[in-house]
Short mmCIF file of C-alpha atoms and ligand atoms in Angstrom, two decimals:
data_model
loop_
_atom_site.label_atom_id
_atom_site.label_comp_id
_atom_site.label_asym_id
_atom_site.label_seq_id
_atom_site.Cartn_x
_atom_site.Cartn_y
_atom_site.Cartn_z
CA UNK A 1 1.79 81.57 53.56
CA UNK A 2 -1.23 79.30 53.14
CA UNK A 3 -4.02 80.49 50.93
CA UNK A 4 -7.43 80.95 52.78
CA UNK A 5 -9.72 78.61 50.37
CA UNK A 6 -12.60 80.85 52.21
CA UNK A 7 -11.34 84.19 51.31
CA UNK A 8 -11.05 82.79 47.93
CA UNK A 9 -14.66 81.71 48.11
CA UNK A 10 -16.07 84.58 49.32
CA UNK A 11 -14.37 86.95 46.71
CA UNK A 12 -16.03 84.13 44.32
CA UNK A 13 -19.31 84.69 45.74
CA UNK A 14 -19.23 88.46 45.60
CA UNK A 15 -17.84 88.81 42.03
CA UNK A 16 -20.24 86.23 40.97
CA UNK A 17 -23.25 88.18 42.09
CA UNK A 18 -21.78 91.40 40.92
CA UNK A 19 -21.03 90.36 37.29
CA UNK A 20 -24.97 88.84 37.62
CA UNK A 21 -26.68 91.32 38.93
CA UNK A 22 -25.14 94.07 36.63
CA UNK A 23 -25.98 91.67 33.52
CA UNK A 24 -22.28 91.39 32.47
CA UNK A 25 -22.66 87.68 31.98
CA UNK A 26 -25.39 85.27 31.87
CA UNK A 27 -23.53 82.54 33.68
CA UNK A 28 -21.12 82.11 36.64
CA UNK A 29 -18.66 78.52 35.42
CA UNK A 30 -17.69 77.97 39.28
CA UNK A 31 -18.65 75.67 41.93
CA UNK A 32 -21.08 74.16 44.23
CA UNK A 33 -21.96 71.81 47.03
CA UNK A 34 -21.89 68.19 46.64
CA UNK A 35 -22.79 65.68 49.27
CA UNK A 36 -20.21 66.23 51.07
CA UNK A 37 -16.97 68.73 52.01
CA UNK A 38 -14.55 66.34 49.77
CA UNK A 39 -17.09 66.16 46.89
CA UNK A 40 -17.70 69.60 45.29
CA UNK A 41 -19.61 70.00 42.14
CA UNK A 42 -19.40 72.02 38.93
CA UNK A 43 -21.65 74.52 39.46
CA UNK A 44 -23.00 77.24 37.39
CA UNK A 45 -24.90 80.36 38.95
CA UNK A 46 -27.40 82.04 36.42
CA UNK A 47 -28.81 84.36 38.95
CA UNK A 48 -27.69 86.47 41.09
CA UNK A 49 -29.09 84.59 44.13
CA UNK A 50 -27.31 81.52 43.13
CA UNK A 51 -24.22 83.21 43.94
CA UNK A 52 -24.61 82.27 47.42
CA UNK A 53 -24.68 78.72 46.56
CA UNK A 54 -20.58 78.74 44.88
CA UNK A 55 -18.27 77.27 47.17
CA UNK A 56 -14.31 76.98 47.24
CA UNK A 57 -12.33 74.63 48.96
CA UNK A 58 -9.36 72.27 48.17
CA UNK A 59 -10.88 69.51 46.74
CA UNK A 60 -12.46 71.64 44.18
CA UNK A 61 -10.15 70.62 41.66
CA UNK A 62 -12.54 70.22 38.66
CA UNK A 63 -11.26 72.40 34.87
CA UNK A 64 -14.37 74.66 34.24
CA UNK A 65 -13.44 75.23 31.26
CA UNK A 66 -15.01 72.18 30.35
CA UNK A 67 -18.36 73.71 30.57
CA UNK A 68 -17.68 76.91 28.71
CA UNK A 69 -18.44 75.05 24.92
CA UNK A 70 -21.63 73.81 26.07
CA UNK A 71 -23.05 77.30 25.63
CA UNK A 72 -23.88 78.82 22.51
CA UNK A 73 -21.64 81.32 20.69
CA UNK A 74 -21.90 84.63 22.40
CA UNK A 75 -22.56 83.59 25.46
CA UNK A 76 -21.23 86.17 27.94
CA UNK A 77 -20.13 83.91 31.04
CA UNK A 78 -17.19 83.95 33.78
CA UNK A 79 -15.49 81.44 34.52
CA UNK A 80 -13.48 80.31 37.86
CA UNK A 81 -9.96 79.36 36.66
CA UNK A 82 -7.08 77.68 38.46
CA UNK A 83 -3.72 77.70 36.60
CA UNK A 84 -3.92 74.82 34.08
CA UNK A 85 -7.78 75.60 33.94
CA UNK A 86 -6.82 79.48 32.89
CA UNK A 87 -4.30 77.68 29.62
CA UNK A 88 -7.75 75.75 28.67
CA UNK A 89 -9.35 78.77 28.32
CA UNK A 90 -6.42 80.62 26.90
CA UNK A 91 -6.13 77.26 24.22
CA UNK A 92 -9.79 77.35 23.61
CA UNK A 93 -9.70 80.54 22.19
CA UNK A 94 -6.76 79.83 19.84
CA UNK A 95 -8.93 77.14 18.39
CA UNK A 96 -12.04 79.67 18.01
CA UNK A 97 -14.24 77.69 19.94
CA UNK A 98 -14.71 81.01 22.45
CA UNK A 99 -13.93 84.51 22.38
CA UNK A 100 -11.80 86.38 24.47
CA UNK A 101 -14.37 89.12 24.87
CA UNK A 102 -17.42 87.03 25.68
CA UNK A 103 -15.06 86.04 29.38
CA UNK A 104 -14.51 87.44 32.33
CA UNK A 105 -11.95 85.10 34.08
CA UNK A 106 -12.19 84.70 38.14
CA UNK A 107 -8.19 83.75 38.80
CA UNK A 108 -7.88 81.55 41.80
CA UNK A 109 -4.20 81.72 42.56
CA UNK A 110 -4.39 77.85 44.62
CA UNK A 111 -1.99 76.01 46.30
CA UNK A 112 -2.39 72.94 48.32
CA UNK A 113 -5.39 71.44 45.79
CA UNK A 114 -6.09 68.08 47.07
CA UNK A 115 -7.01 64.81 45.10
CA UNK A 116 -10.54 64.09 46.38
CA UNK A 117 -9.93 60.12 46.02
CA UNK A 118 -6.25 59.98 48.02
CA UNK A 119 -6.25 62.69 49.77
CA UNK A 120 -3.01 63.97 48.34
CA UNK A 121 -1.38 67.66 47.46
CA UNK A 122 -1.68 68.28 43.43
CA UNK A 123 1.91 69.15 42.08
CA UNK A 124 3.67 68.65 39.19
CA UNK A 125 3.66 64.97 39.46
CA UNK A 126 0.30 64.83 37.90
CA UNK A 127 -0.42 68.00 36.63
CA UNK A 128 1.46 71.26 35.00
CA UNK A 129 2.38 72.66 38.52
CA UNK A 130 1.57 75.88 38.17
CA UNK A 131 -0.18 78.04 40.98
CA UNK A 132 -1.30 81.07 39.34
CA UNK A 133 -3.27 81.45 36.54
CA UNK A 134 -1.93 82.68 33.39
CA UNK A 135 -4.82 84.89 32.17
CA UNK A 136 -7.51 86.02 34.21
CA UNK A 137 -9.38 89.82 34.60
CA UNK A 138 -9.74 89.30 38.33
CA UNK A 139 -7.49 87.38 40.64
CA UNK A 140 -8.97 86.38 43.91
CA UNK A 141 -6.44 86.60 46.05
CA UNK A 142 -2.74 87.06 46.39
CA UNK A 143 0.31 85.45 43.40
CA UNK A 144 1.41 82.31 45.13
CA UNK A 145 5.39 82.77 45.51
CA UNK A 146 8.30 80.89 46.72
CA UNK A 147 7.29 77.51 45.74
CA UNK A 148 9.73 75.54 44.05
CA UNK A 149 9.74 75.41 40.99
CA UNK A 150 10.12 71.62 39.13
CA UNK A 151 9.54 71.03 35.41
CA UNK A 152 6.24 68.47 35.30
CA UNK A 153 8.13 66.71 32.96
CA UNK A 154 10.40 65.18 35.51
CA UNK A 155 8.06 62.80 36.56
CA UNK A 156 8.30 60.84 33.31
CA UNK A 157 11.97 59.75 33.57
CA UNK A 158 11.82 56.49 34.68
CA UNK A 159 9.06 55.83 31.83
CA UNK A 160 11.15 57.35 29.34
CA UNK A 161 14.23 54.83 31.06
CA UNK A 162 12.15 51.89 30.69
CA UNK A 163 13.18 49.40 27.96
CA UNK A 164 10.35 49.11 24.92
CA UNK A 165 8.99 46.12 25.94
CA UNK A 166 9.11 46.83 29.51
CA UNK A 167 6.45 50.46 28.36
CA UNK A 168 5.02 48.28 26.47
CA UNK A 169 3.52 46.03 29.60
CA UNK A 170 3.45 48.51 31.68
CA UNK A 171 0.87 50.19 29.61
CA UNK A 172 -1.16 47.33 28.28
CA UNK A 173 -1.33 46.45 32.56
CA UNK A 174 -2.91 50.13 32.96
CA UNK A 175 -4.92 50.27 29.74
CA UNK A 176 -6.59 46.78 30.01
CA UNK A 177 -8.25 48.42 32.82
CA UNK A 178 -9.96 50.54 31.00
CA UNK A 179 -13.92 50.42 31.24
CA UNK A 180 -14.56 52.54 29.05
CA UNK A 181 -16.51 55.06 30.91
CA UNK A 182 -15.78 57.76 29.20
CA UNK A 183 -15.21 59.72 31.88
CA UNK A 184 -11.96 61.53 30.95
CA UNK A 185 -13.11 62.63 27.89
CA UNK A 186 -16.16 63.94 29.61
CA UNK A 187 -13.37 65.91 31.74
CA UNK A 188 -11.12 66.88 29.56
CA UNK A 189 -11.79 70.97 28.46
CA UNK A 190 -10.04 69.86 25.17
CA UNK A 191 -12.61 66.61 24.40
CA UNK A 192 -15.42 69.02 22.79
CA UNK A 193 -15.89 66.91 19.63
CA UNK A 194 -19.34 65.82 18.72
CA UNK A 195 -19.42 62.41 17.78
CA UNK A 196 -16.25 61.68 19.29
CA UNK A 197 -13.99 59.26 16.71
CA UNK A 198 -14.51 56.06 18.91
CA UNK A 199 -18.00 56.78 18.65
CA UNK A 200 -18.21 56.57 14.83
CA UNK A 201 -19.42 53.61 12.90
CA UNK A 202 -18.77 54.43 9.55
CA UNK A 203 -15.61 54.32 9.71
CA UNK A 204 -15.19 51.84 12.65
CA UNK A 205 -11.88 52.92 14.21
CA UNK A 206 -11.81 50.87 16.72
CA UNK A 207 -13.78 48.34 19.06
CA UNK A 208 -16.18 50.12 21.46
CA UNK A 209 -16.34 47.31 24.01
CA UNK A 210 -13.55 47.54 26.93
CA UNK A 211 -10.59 45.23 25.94
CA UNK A 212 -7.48 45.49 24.64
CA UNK A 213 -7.47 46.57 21.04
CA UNK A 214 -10.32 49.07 21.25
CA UNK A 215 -8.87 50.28 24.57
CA UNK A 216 -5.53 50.70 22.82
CA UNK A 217 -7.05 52.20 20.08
CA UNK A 218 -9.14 54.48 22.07
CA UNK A 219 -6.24 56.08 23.99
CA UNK A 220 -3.26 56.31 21.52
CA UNK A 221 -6.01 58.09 19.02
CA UNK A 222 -6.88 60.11 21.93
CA UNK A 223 -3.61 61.34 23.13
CA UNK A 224 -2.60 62.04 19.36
CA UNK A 225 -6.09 64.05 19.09
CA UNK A 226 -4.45 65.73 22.59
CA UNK A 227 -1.16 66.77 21.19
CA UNK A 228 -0.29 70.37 21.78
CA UNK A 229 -3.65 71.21 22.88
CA UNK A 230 -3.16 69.07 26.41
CA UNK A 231 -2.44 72.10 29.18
CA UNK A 232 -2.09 69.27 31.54
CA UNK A 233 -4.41 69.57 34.32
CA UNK A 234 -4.78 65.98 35.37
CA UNK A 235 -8.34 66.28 35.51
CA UNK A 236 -8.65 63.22 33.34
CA UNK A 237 -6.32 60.87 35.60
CA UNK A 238 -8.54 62.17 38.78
CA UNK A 239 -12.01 61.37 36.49
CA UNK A 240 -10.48 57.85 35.82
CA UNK A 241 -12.54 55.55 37.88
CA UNK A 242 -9.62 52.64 38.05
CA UNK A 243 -7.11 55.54 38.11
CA UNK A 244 -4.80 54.65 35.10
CA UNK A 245 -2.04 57.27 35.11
CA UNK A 246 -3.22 59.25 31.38
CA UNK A 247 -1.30 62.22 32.52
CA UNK A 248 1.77 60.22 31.82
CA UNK A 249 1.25 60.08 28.32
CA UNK A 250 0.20 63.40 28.27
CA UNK A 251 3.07 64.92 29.38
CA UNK A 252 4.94 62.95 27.34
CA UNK A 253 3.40 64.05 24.00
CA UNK A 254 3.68 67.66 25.45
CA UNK A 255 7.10 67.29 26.47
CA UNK A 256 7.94 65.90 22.80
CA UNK A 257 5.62 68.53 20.92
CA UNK A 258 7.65 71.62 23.26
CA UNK A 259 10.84 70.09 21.87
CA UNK A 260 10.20 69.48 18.63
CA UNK A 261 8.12 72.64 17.83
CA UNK A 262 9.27 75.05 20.86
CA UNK A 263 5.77 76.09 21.73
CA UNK A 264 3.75 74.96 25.44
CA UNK A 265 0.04 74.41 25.01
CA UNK A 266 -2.41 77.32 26.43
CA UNK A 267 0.10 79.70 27.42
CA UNK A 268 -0.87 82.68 25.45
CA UNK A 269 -3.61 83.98 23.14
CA UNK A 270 -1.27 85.00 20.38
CA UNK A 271 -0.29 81.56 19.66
CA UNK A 272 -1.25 78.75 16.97
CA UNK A 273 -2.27 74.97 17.92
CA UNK A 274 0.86 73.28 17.28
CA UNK A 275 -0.44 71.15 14.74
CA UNK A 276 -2.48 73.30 12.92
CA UNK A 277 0.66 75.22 12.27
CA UNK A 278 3.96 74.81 10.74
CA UNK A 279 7.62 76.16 10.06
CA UNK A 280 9.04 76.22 6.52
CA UNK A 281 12.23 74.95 8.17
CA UNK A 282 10.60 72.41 10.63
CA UNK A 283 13.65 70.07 10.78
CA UNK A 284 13.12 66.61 9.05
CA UNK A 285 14.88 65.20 12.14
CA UNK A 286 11.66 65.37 13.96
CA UNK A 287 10.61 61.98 11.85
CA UNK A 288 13.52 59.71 12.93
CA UNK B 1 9.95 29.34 5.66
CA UNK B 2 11.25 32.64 5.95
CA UNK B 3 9.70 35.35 7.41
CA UNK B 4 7.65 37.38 4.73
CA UNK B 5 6.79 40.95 6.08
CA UNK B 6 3.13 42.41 5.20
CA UNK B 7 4.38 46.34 4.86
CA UNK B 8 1.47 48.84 4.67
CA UNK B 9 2.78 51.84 1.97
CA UNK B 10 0.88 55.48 2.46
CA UNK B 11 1.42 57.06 -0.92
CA UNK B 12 0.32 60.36 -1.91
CA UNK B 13 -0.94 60.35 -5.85
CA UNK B 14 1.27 63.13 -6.91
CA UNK B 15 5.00 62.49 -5.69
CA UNK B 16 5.66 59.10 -4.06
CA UNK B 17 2.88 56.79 -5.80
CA UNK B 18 3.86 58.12 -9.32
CA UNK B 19 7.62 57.61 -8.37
CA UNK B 20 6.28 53.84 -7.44
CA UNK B 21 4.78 53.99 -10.74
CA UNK B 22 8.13 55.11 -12.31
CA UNK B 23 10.16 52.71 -10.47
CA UNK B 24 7.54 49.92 -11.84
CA UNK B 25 8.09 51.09 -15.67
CA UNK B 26 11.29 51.38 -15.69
CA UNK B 27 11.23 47.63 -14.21
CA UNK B 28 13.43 48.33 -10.99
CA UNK B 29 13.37 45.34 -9.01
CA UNK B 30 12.15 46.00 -5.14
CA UNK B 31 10.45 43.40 -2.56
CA UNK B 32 6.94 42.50 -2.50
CA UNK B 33 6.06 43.25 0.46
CA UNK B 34 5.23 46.51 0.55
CA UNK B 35 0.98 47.37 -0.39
CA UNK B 36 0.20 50.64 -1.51
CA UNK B 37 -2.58 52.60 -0.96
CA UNK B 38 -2.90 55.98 -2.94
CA UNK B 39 -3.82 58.87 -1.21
CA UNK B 40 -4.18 62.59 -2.29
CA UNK B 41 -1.73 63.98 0.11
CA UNK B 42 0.32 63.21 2.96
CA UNK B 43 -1.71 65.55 4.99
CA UNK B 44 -4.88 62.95 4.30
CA UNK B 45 -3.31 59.87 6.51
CA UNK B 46 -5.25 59.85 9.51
CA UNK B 47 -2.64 58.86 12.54
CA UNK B 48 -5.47 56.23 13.02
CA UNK B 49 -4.54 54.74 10.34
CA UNK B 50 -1.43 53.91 10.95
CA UNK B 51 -2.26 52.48 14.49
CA UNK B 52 -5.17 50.79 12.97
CA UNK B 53 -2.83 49.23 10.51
CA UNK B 54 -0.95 47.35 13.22
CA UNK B 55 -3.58 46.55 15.10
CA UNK B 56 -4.71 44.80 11.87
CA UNK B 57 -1.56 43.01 11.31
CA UNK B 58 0.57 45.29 9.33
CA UNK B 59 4.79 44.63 10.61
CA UNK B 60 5.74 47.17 9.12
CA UNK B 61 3.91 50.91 7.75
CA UNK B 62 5.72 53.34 5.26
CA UNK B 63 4.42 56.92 4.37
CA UNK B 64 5.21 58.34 1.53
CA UNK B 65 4.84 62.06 0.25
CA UNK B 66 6.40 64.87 -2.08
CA UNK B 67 9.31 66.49 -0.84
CA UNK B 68 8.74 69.65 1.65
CA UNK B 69 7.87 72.51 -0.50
CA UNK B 70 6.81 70.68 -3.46
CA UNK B 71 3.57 68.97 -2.25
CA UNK B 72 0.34 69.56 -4.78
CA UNK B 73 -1.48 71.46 -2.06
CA UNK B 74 1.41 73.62 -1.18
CA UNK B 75 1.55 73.24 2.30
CA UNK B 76 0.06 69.51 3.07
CA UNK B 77 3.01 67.83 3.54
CA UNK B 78 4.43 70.75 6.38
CA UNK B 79 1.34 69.85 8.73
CA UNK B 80 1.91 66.12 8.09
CA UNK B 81 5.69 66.48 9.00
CA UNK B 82 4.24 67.38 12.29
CA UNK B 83 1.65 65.56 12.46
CA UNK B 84 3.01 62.44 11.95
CA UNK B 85 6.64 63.18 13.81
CA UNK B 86 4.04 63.06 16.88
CA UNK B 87 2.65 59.53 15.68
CA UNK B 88 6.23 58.45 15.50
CA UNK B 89 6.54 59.68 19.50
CA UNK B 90 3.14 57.90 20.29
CA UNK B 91 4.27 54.86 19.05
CA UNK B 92 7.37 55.06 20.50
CA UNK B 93 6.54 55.68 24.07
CA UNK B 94 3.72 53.14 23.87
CA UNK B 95 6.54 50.31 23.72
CA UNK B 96 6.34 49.88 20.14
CA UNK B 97 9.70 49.77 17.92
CA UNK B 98 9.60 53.22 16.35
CA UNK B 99 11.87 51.37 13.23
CA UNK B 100 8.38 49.81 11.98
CA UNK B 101 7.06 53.28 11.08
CA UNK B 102 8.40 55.33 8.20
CA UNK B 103 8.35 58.74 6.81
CA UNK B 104 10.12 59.63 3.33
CA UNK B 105 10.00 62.32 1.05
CA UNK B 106 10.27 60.58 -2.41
CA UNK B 107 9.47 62.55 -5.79
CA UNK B 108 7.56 61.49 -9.02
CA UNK B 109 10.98 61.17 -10.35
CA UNK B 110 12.51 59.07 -7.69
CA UNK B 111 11.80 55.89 -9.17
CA UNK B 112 15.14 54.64 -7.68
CA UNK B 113 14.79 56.47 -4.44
CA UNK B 114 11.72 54.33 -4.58
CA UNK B 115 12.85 51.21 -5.12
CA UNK B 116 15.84 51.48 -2.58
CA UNK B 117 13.50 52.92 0.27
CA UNK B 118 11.09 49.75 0.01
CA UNK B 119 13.97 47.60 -0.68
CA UNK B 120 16.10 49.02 2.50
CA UNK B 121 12.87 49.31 5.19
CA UNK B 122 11.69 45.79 3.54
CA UNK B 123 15.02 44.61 5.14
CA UNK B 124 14.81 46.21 8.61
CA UNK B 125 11.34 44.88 9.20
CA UNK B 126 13.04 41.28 8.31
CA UNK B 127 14.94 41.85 11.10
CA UNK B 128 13.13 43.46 13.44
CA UNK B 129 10.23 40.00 13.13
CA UNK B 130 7.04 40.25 13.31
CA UNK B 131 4.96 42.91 14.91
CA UNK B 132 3.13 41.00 17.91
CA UNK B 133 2.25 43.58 20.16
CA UNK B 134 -0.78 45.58 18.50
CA UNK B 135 -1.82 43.18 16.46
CA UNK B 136 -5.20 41.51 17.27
CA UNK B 137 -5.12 38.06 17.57
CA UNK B 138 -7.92 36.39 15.75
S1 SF4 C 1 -5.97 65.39 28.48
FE1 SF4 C 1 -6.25 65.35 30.73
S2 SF4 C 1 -4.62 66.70 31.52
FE2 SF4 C 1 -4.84 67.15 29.33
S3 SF4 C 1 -6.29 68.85 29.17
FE3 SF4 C 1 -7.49 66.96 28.99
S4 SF4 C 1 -8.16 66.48 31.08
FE4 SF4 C 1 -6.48 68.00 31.27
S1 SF4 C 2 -11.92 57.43 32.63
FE1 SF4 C 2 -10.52 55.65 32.84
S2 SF4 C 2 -11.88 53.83 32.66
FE2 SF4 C 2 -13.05 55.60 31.92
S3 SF4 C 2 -12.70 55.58 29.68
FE3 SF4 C 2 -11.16 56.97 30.57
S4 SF4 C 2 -9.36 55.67 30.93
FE4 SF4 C 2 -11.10 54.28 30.61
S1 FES C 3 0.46 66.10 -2.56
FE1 FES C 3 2.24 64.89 -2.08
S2 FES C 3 2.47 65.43 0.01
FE2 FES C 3 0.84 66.77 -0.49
#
């Protein structure tokens, strides 16, 4: 059964102006027109008017729980959340940075997302490859069902098959083309840290300009900062102007961090950040 | 000329640098090519660091700390288990040889576990050549 993206938008729209109108949050995390059908824009509706102006459709593919730390504690807001953008919220609140209580989550149950720039069908390939979201006090629409199910960690065999030296060119190709926009950090719900490392002087950690020691620098750093915390929603891969394939590493780092310390990133409330937590008996193993 | 390893040590001051310190005074012999920087606790090393250190030329990096349940701070060396397990991945699926990176547990008392750790990773970095691949060529 194919979801009806305009359903989904108009049970945005009216819950939108509901929770407004009835003062139950200040803000509306969702989205709006861009300049054109395949280019929708974050969007945040502070009236109840604006609610009119939210739109859904396929390409809207955008984690809006980016926005949410850009408001002050307290802030009462709802947010629209797809599945991997419902685990940002749910791993924002284990690190504090919002409360459960200020939310009210708008679950879009989506299938069929489509990346803006190709054109294609998001799966598990470049995201987590879930449908529905995990947490959410509303869902817009009906579970998504029968699809088949395929760990998003299959898509890194062939890296992990690669010889060292072979990963080791194949990521210096993709990383030398780093400009250093900073645009997947700018995505990324997780990237809330004010100045960012790269961005320090004292210490330098690494060049700022783009080639290849600062750009090396800039991304291992970056996926370590991303370890058990990533809830892979590929939104950095689709920000990527020249399209260098960061979910890779990603997944890999959460495939390694599920292994070694049996926990998945944003998957429930309850939980502790991986590596802000620890077991007595955490093997030594884990170090070889 | 043979092929003389620069190996970057990560001590923390209250296990592994004082066992360095005991292997010293008790005169244990164990390659030079190991430099030590003292640090308060495992937990302190910054993964940066340690890619920063072979982007600077180190072939080789060693971390050092007290045993698991014995660390000053209680519980430091439990988040850097993790912590740097993680770095070790990193490294590893970046292309690098995960044998030039190096965590081991060595008491204030293990002067000899000391000396035998720096003498045996010494070794493998001998072997494995120099690190080319992050280093920054000047
Ligand atoms: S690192 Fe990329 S995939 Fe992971 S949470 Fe951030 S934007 Fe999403
Ligand atoms: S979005 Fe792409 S080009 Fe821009 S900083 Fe990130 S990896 Fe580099
Ligand atoms: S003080 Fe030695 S590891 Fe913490």
């Amino acid at each position: 059964m194919a979801i009806s993206f305009k359903q989904i938008e108009d049970k945005l729209k009216t819950e939108a102006k509901g929770l407004l109108e009835t003062g139950k949050v200040s803000l509306v995390l969702a989205y709006g027109k861009g300049y054109d059908e395949k280019h929708p824009m974050p969007y945040v509706a502070r009236r109840p008017s604006d609610a009119d102006n939210i739109v859904f459709n396929e390409f809207c593919t955008h984690n809006m729980a980016r926005y949410m730390v850009r408001y002050p504690a307290g802030t009462k807001m709802a947010v629209a959340v797809k599945a991997a953008d419902s685990r940002a919220v749910i791993q924002l609140i284990q690190e504090e940075k919002v409360k459960r209580e200020d939310l009210v989550l708008l679950g879009i149950p989506a299938y069929g997302m489509k990346n803006p720039k190709t054109g294609e069908t998001i799966d598990s390939k470049t995201t987590c490859g879930l449908y529905n979201p995990v947490l959410y006090d509303v869902l817009l629409g009906e579970e998504v069902h029968g699809q088949p199910v395929v760990s998003p960690y299959d898509v890194l065999a062939q890296y992990e098959a690669m010889d060292k030296e072979a990963r080791f060119a194949f990521w210096k190709k993709e990383l030398d083309k780093c400009i250093r926009c900073y645009a997947c950090r700018k995505a990324c719900p997780m990237c809330y840290c004010d100045p960012c490392f790269i961005d320090q002087n004292k210490p330098k950690w690494g060049e700022k300009s783009p080639e290849s020691a600062g750009n090396l620098m800039y991304h291992l750093t970056r996926f370590h900062h991303l370890a058990g915390r990533c809830i892979d929603c590929g939104e950095c891969s689709r920000a990527c102007p020249v399209n260098i394939p960061l979910y890779l590493f990603h997944k890999k780092v959460a495939k390694d961090c599920e292994d070694m310390f049996g926990q998945a990133a944003g998957m429930s409330v309850e939980d502790k950040p991986v590596l802000v937590n620890f077991r007595v008996d955490d093997s030594d193993k884990i170090l070889e | 000329m043979s092929f003389e390893p620069k190996i970057l040590g990560i001590a923390c001051n209250w296990c592994t640098y004082t066992g360095a310190d005991l292997a010293g005074t008790t005169r244990l012999q164990y390659p030079q090519n190991l430099r030590v920087v003292r640090v308060m606790c495992s937990s302190r090393i910054n993964p940066s660091f340690i890619f920063r250190a072979f982007q600077l030329g180190a072939d080789g990096v060693l971390v050092g700390g007290c045993h698991p349940g014995d660390c000053h701070y209680n519980t430091g060396n439990l988040y850097a288990r993790r912590r740097l397990a993680v770095t070790k991945k990193i490294l590893e699926f970046s292309g690098m040889e995960p044998g030039r990176f190096r965590v081991e547990w060595i008491s204030a008392s293990e002067g000899n576990k000391f000396a035998e750790v720096v003498t045996e990773f010494t070794k493998q970095i001998k072997n494995l050549g120099p690190q080319t691949q992050f280093k920054i060529s000047q």
